[in-house]
Tab-separated table of C-alpha atoms in Angstrom:
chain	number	residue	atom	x	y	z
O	1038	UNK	CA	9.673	22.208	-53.771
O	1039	UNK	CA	9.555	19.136	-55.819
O	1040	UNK	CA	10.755	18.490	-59.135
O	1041	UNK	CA	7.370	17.066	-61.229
O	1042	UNK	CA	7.715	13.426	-61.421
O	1043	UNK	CA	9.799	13.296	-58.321
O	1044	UNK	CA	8.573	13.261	-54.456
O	1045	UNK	CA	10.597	15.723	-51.885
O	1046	UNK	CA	10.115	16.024	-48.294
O	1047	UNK	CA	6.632	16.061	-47.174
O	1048	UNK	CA	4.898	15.578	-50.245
O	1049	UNK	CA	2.285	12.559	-50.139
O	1050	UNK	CA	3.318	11.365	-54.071
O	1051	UNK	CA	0.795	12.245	-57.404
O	1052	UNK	CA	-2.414	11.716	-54.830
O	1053	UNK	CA	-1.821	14.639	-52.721
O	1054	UNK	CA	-3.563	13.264	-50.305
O	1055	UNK	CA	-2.841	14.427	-46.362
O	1056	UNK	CA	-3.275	11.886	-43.713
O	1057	UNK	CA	-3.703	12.998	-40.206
O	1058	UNK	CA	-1.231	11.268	-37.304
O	1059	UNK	CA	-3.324	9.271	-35.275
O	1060	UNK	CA	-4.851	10.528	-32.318
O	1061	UNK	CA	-5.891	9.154	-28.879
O	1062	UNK	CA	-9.710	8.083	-29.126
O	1063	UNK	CA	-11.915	10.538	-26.571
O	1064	UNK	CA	-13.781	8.078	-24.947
O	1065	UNK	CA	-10.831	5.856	-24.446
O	1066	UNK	CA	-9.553	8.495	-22.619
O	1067	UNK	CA	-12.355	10.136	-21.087
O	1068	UNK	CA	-12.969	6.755	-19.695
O	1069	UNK	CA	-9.558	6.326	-17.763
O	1070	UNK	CA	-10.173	9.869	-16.270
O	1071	UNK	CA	-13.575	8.101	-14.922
O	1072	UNK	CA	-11.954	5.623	-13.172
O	1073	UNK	CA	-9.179	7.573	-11.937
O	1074	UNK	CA	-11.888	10.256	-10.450
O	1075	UNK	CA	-13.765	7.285	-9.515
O	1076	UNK	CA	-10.839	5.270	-7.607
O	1077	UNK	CA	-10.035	8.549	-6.043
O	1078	UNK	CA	-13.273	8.898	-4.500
O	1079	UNK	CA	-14.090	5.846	-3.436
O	1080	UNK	CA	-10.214	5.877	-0.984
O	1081	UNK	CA	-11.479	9.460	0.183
O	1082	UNK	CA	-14.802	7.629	1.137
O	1083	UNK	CA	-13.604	4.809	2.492
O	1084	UNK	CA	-10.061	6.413	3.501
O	1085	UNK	CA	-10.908	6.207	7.631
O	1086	UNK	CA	-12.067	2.523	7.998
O	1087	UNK	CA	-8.893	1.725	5.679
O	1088	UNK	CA	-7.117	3.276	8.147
O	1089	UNK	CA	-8.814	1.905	11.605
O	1090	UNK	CA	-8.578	-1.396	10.057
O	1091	UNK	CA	-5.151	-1.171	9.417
O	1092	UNK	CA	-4.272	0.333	12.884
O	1093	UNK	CA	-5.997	-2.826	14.220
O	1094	UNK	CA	-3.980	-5.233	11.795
O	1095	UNK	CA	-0.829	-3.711	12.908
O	1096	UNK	CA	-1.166	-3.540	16.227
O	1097	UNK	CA	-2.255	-7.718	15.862
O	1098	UNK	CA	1.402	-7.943	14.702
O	1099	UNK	CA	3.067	-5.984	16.837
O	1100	UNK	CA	1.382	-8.278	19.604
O	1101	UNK	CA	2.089	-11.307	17.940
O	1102	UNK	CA	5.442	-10.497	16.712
O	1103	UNK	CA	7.097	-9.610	20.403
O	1104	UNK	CA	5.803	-12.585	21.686
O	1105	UNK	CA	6.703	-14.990	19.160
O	1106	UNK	CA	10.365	-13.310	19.284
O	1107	UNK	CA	11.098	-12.182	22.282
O	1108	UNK	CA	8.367	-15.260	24.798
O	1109	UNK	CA	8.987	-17.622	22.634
O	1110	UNK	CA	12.457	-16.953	21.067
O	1111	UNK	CA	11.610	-17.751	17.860
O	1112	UNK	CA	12.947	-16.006	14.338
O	1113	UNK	CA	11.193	-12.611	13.329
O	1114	UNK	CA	10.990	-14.597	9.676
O	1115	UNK	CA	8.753	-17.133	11.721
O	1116	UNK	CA	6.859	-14.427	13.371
O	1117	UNK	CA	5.637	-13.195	10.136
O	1118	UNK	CA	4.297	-16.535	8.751
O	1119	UNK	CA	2.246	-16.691	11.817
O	1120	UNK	CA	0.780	-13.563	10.786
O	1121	UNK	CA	0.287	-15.240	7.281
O	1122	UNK	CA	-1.391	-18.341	8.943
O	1123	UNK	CA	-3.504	-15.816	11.266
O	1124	UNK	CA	-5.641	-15.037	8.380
O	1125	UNK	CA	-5.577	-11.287	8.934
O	1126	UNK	CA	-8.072	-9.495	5.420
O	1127	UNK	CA	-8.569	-6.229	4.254
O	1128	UNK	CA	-5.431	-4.009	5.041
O	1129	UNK	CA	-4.582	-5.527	7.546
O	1130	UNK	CA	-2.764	-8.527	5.339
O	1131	UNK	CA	0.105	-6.347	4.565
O	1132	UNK	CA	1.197	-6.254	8.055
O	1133	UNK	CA	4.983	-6.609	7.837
O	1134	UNK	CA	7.378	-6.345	10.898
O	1135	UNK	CA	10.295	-5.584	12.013
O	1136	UNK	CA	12.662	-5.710	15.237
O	1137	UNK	CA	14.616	-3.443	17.173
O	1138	UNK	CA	17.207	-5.289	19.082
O	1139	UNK	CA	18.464	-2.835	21.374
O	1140	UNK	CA	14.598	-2.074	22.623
O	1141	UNK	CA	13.167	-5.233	22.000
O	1142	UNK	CA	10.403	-4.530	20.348
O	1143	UNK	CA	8.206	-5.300	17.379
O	1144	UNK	CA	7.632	-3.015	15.023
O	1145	UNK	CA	4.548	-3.695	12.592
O	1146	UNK	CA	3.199	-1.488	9.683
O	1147	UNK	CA	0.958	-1.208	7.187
O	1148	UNK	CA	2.990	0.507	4.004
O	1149	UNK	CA	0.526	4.040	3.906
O	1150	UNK	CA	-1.982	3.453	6.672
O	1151	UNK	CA	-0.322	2.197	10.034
O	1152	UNK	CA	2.356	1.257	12.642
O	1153	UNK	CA	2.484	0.042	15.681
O	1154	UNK	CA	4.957	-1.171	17.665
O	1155	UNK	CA	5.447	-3.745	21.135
O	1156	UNK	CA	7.939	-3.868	24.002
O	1157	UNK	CA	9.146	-6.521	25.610
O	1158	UNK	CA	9.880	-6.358	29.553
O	1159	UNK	CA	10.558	-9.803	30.946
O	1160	UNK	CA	8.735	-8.793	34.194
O	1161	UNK	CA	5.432	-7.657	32.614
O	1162	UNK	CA	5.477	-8.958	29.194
O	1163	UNK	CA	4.667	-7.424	25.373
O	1164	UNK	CA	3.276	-4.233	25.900
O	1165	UNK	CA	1.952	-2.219	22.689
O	1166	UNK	CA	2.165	1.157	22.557
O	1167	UNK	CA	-0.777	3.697	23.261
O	1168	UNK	CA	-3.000	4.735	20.704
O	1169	UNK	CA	-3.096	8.054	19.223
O	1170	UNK	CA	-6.683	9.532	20.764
């Protein structure tokens, strides 16, 4: 309790007055929930031609990739700027690859969505690997 004249803890001075803490405006966030349902939506609709696209994109790279590194005996860093060069769109332009020595083969993936991966026989060539049906 507060002496008169003198403020104490929690006391808003002679005015009395109580001022609310400020509080998140409702249609600021009503609106982010929108676009969150929204965003989540439109990946469940389009989820299956994210993924076939991807599949498609990787398995590009995995092609690419074995025989740029393993025909052509060229650097798995130079491999992957022919993928940038190849113009690849959608999800397919996050193709990223990597090698397995000791196979030799390609790996390529899309982070989420895809992989795919190539062997290399020197008697028949890059081969990828089948497809899941």
């Amino acid at each position: 309790m507060a002496i008169s004249g003198q403020s104490g803890p929690g006391d808003n001075g002679a005015t009395g007055a109580v001022y609310p803490t400020r509080q998140p405006s409702r249609w600021k966030r009503n609106l982010i929930l929108l676009l969150v349902v929204a965003l989540v939506l439109w990946l469940g609709w389009m989820w299956r031609s994210l993924r076939e696209e991807a599949l498609v994109g990787a398995a590009f790279g995995a092609r690419v990739g074995c025989v740029c590194r393993f025909v052509s005996q060229r650097s798995l860093g130079t491999c992957t700027g022919d993928l940038k060069v190849a113009g690849l769109t959608g999800a397919a332009r996050w193709v990223s690859l990597s090698e397995d020595a000791e196979r030799h083969a390609i790996r390529a993936s899309v982070p989420l969505l895809a992989q795919q991966s190539a062997d290399f026989d020197p008697r028949r060539g890059c081969r990828l690997e089948p497809w899941p049906n």
